mmCIF file of C-alpha atoms in Angstrom:
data_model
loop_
_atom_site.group_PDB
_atom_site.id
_atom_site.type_symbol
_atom_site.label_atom_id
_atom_site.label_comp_id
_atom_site.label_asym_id
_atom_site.label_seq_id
_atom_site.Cartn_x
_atom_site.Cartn_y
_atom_site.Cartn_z
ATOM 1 C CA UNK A 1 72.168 -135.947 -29.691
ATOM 2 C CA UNK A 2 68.276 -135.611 -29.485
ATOM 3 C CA UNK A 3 68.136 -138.912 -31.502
ATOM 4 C CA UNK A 4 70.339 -140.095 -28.191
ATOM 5 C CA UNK A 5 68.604 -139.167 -25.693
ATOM 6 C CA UNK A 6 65.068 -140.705 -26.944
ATOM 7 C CA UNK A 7 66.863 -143.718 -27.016
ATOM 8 C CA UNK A 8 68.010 -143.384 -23.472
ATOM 9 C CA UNK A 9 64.433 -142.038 -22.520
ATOM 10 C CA UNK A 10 62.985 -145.457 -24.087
ATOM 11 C CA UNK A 11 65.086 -147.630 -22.425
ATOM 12 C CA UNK A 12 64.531 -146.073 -19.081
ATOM 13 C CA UNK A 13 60.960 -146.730 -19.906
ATOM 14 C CA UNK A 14 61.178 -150.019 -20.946
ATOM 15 C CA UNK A 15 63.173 -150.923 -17.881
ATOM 16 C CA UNK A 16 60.793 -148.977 -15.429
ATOM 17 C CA UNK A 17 57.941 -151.232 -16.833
ATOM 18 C CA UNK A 18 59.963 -154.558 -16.274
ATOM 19 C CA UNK A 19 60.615 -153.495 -12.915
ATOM 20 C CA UNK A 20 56.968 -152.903 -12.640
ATOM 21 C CA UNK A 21 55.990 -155.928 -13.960
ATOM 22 C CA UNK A 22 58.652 -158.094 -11.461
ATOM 23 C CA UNK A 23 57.312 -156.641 -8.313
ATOM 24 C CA UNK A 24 53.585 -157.199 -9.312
ATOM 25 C CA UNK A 25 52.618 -160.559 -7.835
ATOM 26 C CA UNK A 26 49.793 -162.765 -8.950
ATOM 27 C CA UNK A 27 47.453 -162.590 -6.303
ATOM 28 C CA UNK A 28 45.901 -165.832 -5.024
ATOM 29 C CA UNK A 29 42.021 -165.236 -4.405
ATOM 30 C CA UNK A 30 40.443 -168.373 -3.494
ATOM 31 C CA UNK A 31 40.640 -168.642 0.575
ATOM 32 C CA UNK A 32 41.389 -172.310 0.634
ATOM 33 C CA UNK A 33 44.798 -171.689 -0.999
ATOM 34 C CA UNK A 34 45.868 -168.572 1.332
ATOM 35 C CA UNK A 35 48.455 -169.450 3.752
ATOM 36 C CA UNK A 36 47.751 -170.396 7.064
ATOM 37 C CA UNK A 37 49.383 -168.385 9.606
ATOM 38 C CA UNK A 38 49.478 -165.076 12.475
ATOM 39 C CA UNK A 39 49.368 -161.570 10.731
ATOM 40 C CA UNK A 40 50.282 -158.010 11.401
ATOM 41 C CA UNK A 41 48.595 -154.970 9.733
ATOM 42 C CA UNK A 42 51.045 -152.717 7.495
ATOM 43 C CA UNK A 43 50.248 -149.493 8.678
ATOM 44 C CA UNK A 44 51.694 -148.119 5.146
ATOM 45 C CA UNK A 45 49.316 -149.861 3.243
ATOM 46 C CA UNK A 46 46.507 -149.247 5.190
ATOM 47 C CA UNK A 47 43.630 -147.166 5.885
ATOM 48 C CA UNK A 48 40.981 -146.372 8.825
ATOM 49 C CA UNK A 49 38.213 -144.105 7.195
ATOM 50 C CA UNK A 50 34.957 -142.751 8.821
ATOM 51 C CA UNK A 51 32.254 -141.060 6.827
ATOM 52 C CA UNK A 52 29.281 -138.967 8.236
ATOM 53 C CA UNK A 53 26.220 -136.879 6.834
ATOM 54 C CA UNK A 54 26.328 -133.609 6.764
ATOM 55 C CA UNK A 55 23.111 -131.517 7.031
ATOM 56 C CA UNK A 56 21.754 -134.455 4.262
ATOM 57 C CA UNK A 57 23.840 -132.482 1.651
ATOM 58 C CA UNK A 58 27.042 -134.638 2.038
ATOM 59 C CA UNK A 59 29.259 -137.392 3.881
ATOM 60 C CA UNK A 60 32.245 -135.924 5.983
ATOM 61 C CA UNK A 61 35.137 -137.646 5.743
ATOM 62 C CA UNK A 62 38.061 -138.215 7.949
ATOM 63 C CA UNK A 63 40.110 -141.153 8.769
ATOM 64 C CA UNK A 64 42.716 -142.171 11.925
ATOM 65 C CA UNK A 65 46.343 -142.219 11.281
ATOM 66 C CA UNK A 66 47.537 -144.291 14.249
ATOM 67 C CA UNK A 67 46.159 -148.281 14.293
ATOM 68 C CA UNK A 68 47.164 -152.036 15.001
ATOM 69 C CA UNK A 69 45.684 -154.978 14.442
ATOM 70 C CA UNK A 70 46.717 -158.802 14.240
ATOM 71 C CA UNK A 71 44.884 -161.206 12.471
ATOM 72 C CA UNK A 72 45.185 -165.235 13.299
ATOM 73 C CA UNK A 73 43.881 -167.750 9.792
ATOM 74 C CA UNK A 74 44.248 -170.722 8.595
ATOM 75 C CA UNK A 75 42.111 -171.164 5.365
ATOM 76 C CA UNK A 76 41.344 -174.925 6.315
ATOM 77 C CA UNK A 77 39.036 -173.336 9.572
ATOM 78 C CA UNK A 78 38.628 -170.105 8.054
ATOM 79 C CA UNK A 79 35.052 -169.800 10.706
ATOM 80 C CA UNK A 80 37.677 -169.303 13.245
ATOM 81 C CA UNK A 81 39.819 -165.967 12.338
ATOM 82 C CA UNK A 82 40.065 -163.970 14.925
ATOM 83 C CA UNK A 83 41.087 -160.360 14.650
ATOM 84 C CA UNK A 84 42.221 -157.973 17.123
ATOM 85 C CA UNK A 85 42.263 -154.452 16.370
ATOM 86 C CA UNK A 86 42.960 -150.832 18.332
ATOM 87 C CA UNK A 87 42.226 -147.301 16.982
ATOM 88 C CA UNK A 88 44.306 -144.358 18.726
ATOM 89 C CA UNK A 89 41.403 -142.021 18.898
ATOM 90 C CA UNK A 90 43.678 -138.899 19.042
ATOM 91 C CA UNK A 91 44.878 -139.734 15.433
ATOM 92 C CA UNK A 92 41.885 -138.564 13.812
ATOM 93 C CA UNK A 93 42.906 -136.594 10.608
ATOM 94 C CA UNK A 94 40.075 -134.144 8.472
ATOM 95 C CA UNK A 95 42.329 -131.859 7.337
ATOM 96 C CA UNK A 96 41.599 -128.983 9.987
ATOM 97 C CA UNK A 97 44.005 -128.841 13.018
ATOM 98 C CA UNK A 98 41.614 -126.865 15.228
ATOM 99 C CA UNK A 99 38.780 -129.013 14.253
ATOM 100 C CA UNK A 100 40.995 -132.351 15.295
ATOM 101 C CA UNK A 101 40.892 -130.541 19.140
ATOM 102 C CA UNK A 102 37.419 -130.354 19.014
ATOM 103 C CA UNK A 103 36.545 -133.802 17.773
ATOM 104 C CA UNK A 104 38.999 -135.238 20.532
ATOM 105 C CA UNK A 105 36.907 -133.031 23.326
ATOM 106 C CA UNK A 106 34.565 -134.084 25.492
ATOM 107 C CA UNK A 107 31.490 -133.724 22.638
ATOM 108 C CA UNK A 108 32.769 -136.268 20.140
ATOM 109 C CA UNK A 109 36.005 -139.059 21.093
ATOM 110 C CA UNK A 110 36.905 -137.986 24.279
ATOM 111 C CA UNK A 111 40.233 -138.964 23.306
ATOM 112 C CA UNK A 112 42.295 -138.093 26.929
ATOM 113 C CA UNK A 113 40.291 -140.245 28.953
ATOM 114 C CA UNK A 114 39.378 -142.883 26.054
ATOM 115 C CA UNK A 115 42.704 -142.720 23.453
ATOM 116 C CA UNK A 116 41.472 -146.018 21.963
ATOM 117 C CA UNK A 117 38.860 -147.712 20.443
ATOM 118 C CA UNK A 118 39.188 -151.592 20.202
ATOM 119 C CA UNK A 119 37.188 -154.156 18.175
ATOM 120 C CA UNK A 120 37.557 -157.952 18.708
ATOM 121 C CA UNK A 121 35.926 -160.377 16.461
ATOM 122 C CA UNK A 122 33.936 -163.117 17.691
ATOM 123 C CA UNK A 123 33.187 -165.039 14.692
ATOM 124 C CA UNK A 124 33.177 -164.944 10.855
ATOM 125 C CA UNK A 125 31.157 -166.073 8.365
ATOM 126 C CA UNK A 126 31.912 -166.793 4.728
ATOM 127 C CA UNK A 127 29.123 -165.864 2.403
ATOM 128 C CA UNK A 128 29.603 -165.492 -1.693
ATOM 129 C CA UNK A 129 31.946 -164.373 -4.025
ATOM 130 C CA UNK A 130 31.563 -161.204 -6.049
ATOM 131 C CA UNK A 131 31.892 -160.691 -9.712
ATOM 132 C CA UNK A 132 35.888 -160.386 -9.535
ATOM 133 C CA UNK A 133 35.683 -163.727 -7.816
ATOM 134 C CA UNK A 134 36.618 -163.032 -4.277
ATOM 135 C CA UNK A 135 35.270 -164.272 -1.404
ATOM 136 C CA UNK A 136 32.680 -161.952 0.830
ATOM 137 C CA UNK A 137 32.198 -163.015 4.457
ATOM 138 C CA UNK A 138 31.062 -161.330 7.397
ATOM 139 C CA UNK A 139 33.239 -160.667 10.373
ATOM 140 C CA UNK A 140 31.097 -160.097 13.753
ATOM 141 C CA UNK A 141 32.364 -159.243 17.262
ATOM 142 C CA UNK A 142 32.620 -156.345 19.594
ATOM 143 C CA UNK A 143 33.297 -152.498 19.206
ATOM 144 C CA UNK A 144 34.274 -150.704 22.389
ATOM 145 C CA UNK A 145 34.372 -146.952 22.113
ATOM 146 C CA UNK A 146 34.450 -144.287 24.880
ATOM 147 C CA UNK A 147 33.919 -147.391 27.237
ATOM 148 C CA UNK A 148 30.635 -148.598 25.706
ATOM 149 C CA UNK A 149 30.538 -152.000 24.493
ATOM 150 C CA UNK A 150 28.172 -152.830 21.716
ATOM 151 C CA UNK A 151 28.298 -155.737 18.497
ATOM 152 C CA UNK A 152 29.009 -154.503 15.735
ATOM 153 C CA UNK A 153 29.225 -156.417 11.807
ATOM 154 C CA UNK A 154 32.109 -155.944 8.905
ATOM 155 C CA UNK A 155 31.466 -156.689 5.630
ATOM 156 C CA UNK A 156 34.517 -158.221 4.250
ATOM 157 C CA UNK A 157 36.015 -158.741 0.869
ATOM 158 C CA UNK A 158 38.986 -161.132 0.684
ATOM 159 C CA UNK A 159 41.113 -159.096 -1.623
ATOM 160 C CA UNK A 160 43.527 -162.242 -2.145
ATOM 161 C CA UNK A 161 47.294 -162.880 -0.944
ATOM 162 C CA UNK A 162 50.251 -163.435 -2.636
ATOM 163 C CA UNK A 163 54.065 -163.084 -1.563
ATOM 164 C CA UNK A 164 55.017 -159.062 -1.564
ATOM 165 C CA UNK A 165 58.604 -158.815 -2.498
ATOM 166 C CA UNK A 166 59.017 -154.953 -1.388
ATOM 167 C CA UNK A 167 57.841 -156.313 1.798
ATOM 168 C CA UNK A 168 59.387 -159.873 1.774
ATOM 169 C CA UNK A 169 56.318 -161.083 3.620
ATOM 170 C CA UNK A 170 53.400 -163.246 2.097
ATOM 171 C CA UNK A 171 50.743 -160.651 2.292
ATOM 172 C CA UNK A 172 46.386 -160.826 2.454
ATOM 173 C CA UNK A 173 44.911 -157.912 1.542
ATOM 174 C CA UNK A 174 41.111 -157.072 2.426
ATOM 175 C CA UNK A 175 38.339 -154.280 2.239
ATOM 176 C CA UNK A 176 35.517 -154.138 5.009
ATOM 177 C CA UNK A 177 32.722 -151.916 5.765
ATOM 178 C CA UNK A 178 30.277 -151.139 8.349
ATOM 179 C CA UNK A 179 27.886 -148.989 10.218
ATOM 180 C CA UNK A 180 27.048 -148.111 13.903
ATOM 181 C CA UNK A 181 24.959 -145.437 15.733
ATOM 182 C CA UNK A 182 27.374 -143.106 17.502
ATOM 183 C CA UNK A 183 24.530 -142.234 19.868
ATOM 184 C CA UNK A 184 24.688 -145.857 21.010
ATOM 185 C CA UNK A 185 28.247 -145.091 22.595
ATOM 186 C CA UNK A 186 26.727 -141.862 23.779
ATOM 187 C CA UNK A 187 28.132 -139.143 21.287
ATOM 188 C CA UNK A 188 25.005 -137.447 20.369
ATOM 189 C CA UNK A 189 25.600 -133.952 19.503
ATOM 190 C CA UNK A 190 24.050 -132.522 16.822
ATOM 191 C CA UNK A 191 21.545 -135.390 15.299
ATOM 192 C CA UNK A 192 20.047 -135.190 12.869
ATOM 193 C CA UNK A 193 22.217 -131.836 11.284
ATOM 194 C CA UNK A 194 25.093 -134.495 11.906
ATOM 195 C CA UNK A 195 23.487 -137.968 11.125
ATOM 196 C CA UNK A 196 24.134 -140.299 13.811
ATOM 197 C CA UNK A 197 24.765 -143.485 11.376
ATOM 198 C CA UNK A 198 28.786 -143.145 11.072
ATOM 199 C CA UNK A 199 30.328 -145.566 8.129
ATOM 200 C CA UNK A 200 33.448 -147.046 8.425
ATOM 201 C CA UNK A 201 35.734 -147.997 5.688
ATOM 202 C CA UNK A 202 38.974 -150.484 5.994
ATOM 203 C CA UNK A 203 41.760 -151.132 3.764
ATOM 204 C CA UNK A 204 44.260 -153.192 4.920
ATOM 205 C CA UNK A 205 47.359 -155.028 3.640
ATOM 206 C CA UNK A 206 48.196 -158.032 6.534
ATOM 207 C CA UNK A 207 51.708 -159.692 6.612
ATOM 208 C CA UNK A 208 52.640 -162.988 7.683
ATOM 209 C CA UNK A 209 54.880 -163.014 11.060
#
């Protein structure tokens, strides 16, 4: 009987790893072989992350649970992507209801009169590739945020695409990064005990409409 059920174990195994190995797809990473096309962000396989100082001890870190974006590419003109993208302000997650209240007040997001932040891109540079081979660029445009309009810069890392068969969408996947002043949209409290350079962080899985 135990002899039995380690061979029914083993199999299970064996067939959980075949499965595995089905529904991993080999991701395309050069730029000029991703398909052309309009995108939508999966919110499931996404994340909007914001890191800040505290005291010079630590970051903070929170991230918004509510998002959209589109993107628009076509890897022949990849100079003109455009990406849209909207951040329900009232979303904001840290892990500490009463906290969330306060950051949506009138001191931080202001989040009844402003409930979203919005950046469109305005143009896009590609610049290297990294040591995994994919493709860097930088995606530049503007950031409004409690009204205030200012540029703001991504750096982006072309994760690759490839055809997601949970999904049944061709998928790209890409990382960015970047950091603004939140004094320059007029939330100021607490600098420098609360550094005033906020870093955001963006994982995001697109798929193909």
């Amino acid at each position: 009987m135990k002899l039995l059920l380690q061979i029914t174990m083993l199999s299970l195994f064996m067939m959980a790893q075949g499965c595995t190995s089905l529904i991993t797809p080999t991701v395309e990473k050069s730029v000029t072989e991703l398909k052309a096309g309009n995108y939508k962000i999966d919110p499931e396989h996404s994340s909007v992350i914001f890191k800040v100082g505290h005291l010079g001890l630590s970051k903070y870190v929170g991230r918004f649970n509510q998002f959209n974006a589109s993107l628009s590419f076509d890897p022949k003109i990849p100079e003109q992507t455009k990406l849209q993208a909207t951040v329900n302000t009232g979303s904001i997650d840290v892990g500490d209801v009463d906290f969330e209240d306060s950051l949506q007040g009138s001191t931080w997001l202001e989040s009844g009169q402003f409930p979203q932040a919005y950046f469109s891109s305005e143009s896009i540079k590609l610049t290297h590739k990294n040591a995994a081979g994919q493709q860097q660029a930088k995606f530049c445009g503007q950031l409004t945020l409690l009204g205030v309009i200012k540029p703001l810069c991504f750096d982006v890392t072309f994760n690759g695409g490839a055809f997601n068969v949970l999904s049944a969408s061709y998928t790209l996947g890409f990382a960015a990064h970047a950091t603004f002043k939140r004094s320059d949209f007029g939330i100021d409290a607490y600098i420098p005990a609360v550094s005033d350079e906020v870093e955001l962080e963006i994982h995001a899985e697109f798929l193909r409409n």
